[in-house]
PDB file of C-alpha atoms in Angstrom:
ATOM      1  CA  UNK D   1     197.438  88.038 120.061  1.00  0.00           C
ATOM      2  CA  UNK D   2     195.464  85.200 120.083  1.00  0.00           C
ATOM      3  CA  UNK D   3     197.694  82.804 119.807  1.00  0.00           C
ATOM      4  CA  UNK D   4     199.516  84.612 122.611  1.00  0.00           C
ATOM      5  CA  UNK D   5     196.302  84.135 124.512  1.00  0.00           C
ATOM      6  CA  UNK D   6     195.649  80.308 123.718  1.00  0.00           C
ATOM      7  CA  UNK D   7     199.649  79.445 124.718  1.00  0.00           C
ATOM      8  CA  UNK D   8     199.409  80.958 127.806  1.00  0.00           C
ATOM      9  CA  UNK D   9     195.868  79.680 129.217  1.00  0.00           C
ATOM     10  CA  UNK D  10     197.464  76.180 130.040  1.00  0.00           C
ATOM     11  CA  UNK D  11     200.103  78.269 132.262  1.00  0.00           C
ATOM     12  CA  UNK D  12     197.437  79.434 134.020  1.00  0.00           C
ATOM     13  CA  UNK D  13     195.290  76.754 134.338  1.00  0.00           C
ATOM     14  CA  UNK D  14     198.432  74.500 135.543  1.00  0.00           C
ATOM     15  CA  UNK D  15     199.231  77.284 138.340  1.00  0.00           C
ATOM     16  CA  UNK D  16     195.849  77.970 139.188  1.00  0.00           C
ATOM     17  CA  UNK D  17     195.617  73.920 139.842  1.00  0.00           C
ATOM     18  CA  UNK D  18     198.461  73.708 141.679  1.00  0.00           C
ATOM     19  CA  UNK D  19     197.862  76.642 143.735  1.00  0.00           C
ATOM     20  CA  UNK D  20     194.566  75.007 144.932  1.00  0.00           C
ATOM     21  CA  UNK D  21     196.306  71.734 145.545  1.00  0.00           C
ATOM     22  CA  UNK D  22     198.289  73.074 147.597  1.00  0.00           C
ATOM     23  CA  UNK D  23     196.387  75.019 149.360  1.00  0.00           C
ATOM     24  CA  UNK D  24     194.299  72.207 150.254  1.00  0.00           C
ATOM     25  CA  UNK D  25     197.014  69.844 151.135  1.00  0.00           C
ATOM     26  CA  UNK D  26     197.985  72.626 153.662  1.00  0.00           C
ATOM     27  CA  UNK D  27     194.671  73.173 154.680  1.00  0.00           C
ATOM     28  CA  UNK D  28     194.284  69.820 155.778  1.00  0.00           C
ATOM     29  CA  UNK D  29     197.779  69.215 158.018  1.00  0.00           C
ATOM     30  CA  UNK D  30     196.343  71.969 159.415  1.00  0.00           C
ATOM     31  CA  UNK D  31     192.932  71.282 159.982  1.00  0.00           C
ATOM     32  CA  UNK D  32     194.348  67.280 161.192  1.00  0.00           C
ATOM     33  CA  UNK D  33     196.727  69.246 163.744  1.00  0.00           C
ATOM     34  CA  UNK D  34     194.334  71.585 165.163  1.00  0.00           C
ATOM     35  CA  UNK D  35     191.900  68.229 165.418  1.00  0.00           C
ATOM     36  CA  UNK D  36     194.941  66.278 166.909  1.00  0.00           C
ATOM     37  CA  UNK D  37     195.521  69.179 169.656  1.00  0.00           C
ATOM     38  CA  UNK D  38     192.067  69.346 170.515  1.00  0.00           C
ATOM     39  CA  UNK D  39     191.916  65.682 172.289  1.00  0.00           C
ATOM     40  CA  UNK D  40     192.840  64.833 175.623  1.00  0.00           C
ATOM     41  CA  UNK D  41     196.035  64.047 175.515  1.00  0.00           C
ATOM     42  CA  UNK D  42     195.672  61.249 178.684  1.00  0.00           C
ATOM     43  CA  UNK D  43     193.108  59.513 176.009  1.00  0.00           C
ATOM     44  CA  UNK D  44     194.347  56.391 174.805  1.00  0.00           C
ATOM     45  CA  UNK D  45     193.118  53.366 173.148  1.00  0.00           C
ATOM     46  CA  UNK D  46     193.956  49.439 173.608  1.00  0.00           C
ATOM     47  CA  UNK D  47     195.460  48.741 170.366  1.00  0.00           C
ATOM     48  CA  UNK D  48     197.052  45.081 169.504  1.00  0.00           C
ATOM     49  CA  UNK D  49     195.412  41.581 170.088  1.00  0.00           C
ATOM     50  CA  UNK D  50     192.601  41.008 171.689  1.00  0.00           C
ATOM     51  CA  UNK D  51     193.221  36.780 172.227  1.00  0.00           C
ATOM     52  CA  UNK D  52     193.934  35.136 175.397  1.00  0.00           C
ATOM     53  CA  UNK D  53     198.018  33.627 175.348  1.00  0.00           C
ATOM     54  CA  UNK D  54     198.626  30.660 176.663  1.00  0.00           C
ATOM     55  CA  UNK D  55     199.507  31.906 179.713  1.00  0.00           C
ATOM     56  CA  UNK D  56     196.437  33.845 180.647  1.00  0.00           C
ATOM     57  CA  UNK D  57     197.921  37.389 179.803  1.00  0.00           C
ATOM     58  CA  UNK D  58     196.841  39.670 176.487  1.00  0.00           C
ATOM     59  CA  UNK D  59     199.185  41.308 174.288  1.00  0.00           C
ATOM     60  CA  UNK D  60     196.891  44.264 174.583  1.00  0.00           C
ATOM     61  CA  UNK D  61     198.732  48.298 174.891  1.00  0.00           C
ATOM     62  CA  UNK D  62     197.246  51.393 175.628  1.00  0.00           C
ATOM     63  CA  UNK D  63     198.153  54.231 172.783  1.00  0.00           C
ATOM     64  CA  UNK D  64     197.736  58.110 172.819  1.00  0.00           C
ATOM     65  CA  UNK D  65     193.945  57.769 170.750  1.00  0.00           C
ATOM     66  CA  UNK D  66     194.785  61.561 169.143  1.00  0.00           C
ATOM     67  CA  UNK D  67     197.443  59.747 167.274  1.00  0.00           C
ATOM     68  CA  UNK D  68     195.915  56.761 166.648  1.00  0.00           C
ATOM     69  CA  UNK D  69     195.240  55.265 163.851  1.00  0.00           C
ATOM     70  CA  UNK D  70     191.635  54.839 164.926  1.00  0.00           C
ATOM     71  CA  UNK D  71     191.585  58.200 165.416  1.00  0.00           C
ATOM     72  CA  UNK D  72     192.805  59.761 162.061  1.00  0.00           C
ATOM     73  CA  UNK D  73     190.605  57.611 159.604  1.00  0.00           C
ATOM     74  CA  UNK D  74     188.097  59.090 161.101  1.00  0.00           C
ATOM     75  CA  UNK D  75     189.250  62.524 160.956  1.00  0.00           C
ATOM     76  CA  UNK D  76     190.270  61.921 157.104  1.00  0.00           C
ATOM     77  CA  UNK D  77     187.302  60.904 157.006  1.00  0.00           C
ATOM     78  CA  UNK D  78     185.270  64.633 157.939  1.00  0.00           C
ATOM     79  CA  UNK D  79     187.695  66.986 157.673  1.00  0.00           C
ATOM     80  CA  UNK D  80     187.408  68.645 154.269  1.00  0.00           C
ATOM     81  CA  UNK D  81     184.095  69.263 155.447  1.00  0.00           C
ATOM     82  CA  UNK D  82     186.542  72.403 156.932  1.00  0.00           C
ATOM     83  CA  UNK D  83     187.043  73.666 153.668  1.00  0.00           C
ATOM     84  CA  UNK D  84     184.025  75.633 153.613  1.00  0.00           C
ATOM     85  CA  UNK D  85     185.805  77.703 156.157  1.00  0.00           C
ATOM     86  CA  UNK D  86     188.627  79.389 154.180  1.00  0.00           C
ATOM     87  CA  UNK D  87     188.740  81.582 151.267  1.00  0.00           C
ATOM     88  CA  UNK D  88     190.981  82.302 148.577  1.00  0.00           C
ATOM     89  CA  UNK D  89     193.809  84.982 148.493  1.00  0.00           C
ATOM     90  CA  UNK D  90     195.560  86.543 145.761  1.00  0.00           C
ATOM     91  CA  UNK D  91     199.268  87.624 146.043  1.00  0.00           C
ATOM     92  CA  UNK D  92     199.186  91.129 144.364  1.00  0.00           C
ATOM     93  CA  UNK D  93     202.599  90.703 143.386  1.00  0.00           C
ATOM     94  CA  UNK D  94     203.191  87.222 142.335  1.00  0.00           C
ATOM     95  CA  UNK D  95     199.064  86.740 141.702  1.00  0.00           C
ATOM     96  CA  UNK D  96     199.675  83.293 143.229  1.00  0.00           C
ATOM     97  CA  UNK D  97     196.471  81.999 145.085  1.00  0.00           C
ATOM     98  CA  UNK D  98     196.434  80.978 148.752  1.00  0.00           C
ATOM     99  CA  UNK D  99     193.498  79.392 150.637  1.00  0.00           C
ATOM    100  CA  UNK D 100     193.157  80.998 154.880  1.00  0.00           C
ATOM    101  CA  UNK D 101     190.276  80.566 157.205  1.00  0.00           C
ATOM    102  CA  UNK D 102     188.075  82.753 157.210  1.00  0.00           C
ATOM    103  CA  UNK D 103     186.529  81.308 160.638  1.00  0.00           C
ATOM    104  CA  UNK D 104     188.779  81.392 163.452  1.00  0.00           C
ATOM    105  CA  UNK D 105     188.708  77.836 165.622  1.00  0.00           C
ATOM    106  CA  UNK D 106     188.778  80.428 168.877  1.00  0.00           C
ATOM    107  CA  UNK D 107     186.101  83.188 167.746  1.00  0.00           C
ATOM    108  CA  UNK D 108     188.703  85.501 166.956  1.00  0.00           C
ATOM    109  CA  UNK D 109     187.930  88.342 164.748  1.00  0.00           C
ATOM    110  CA  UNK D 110     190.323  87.826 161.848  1.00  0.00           C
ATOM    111  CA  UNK D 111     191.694  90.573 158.291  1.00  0.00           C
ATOM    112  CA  UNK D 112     189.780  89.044 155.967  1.00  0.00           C
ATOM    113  CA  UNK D 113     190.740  92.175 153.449  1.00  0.00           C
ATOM    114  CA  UNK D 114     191.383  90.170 149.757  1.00  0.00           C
ATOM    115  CA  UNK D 115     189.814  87.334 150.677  1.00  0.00           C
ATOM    116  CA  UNK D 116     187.358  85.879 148.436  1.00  0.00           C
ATOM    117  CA  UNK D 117     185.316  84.065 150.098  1.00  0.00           C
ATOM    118  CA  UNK D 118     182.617  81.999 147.687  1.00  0.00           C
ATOM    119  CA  UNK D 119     180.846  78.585 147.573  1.00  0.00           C
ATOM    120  CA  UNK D 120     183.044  77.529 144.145  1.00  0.00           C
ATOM    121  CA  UNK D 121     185.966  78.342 145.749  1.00  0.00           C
ATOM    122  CA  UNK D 122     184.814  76.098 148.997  1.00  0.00           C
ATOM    123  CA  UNK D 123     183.680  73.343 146.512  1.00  0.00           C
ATOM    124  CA  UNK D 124     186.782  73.009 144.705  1.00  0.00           C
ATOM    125  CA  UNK D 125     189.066  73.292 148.106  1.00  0.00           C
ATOM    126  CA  UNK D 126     186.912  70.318 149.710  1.00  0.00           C
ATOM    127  CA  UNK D 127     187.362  68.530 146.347  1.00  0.00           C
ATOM    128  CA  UNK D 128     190.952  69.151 146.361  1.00  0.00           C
ATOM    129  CA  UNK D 129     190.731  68.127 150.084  1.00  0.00           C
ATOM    130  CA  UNK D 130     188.966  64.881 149.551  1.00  0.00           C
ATOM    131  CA  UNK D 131     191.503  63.652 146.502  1.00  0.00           C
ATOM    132  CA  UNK D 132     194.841  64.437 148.630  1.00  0.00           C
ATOM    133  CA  UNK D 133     193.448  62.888 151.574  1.00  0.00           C
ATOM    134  CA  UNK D 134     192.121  59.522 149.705  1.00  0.00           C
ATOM    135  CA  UNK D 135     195.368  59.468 147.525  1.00  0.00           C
ATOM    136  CA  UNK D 136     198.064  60.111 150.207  1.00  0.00           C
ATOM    137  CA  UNK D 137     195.742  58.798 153.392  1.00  0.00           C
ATOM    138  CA  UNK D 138     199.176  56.403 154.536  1.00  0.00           C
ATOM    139  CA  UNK D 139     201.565  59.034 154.256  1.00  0.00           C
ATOM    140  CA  UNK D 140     199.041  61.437 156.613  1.00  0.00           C
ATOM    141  CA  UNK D 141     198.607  59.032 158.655  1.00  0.00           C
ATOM    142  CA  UNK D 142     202.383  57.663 158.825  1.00  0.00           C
ATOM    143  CA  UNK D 143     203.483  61.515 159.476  1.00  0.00           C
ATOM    144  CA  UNK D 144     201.149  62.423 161.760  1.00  0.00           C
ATOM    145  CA  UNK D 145     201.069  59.196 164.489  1.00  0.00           C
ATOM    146  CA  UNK D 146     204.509  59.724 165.225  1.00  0.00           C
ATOM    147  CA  UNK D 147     204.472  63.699 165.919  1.00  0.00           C
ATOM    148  CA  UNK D 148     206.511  64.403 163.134  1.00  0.00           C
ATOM    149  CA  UNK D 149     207.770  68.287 162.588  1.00  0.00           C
ATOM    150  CA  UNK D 150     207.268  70.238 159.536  1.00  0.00           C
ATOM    151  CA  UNK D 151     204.446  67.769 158.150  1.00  0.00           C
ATOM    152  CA  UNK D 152     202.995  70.717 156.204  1.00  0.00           C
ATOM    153  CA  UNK D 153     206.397  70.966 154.173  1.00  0.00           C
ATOM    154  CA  UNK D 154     207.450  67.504 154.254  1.00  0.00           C
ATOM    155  CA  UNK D 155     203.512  65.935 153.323  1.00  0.00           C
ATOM    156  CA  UNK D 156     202.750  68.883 150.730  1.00  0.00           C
ATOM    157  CA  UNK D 157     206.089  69.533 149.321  1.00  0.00           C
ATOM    158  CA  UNK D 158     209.106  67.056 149.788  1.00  0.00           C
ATOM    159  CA  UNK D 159     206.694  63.871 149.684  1.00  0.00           C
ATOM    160  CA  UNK D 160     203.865  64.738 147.032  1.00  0.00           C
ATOM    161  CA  UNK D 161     205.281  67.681 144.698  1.00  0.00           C
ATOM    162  CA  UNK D 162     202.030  69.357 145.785  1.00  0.00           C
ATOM    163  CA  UNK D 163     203.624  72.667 146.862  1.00  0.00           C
ATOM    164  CA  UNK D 164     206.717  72.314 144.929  1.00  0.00           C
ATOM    165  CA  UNK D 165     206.660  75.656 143.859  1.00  0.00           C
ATOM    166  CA  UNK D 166     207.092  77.359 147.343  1.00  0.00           C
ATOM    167  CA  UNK D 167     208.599  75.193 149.726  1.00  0.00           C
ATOM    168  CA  UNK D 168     208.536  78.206 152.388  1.00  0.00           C
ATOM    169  CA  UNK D 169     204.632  79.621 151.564  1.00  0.00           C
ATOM    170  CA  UNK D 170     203.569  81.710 154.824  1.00  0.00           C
ATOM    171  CA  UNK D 171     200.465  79.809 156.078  1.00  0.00           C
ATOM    172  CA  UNK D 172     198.180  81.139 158.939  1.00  0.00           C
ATOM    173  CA  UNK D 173     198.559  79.072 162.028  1.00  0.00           C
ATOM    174  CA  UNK D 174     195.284  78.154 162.914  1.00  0.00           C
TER     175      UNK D 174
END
């Protein structure tokens, strides 16, 4: 029985790890889209060269700023501060763990029924947080300047193997 035990605790370990990875990779599109939606969209930015040409003229442009690069460092930046705002879930049947707010954005009242909500479990999300978003800050910031669809799936699953055990995980919308 023991050695039953002592095989199987690196299973579980593994899962539990990648369940929190993931869970934090999808906290964070979604935390970065919610922040995204929340700007102005007529905001912009000058982006590009700030010389004089020859000519006189600047090859300055104006850019959407919620997009901008500018704009996401410094969201990457704060963001898994958010983490203290979810908790964990267990799936009764599967006992996979899933991380949902457990603060709406709006003021909402929200089913927080099996949620655990508890300042390891916040610690080790922001954690989890802070190490996707240092690692894979290009790709975030690649996927989400250009509006791209689906960057939950393709960010967390196709492009980091983070969620590669459930490509099609129901997530909250925020």
């Amino acid at each position: 029985l023991a050695f039953a035990l002592a095989a199987l605790l690196p299973v579980a370990c593994a899962r539990r790890s990648q369940d929190l990875h993931c869970g934090a990779c999808r906290a964070l599109v979604d935390e970065l889209e919610w922040e995204i939606a929340q700007v102005d969209p007529r905001k912009t930015i000058q982006m590009g060269s700030f010389r004089i040409n020859p000519d006189g003229s600047q090859s300055v442009v104006e850019v959407p700023y919620a997009r901008s690069e500018a704009h996401l460092t410094e969201l990457l930046e704060r963001v898994c501060e958010k983490m203290k705002e979810y908790g964990e879930k267990v799936d009764p049947s599967t006992h996979r763990k899933s991380y949902i707010r457990v603060i709406s954005h709006d003021g909402t009242k929200m089913d927080l029924s099996g949620v655990k909500i508890d300042g390891d479990i916040a610690s080790s999300l922001k954690f989890a947080c802070e190490s996707i978003a240092e690692e894979y800050e290009d790709e975030l910031i690649e996927f989400l300047s250009h509006e791209a669809d689906n960057v939950k799936d393709r960010l967390c699953s196709k492009r980091t193997d983070l969620c590669d055990h459930a490509l099609h995980i129901p997530h909250d919308e925020l």
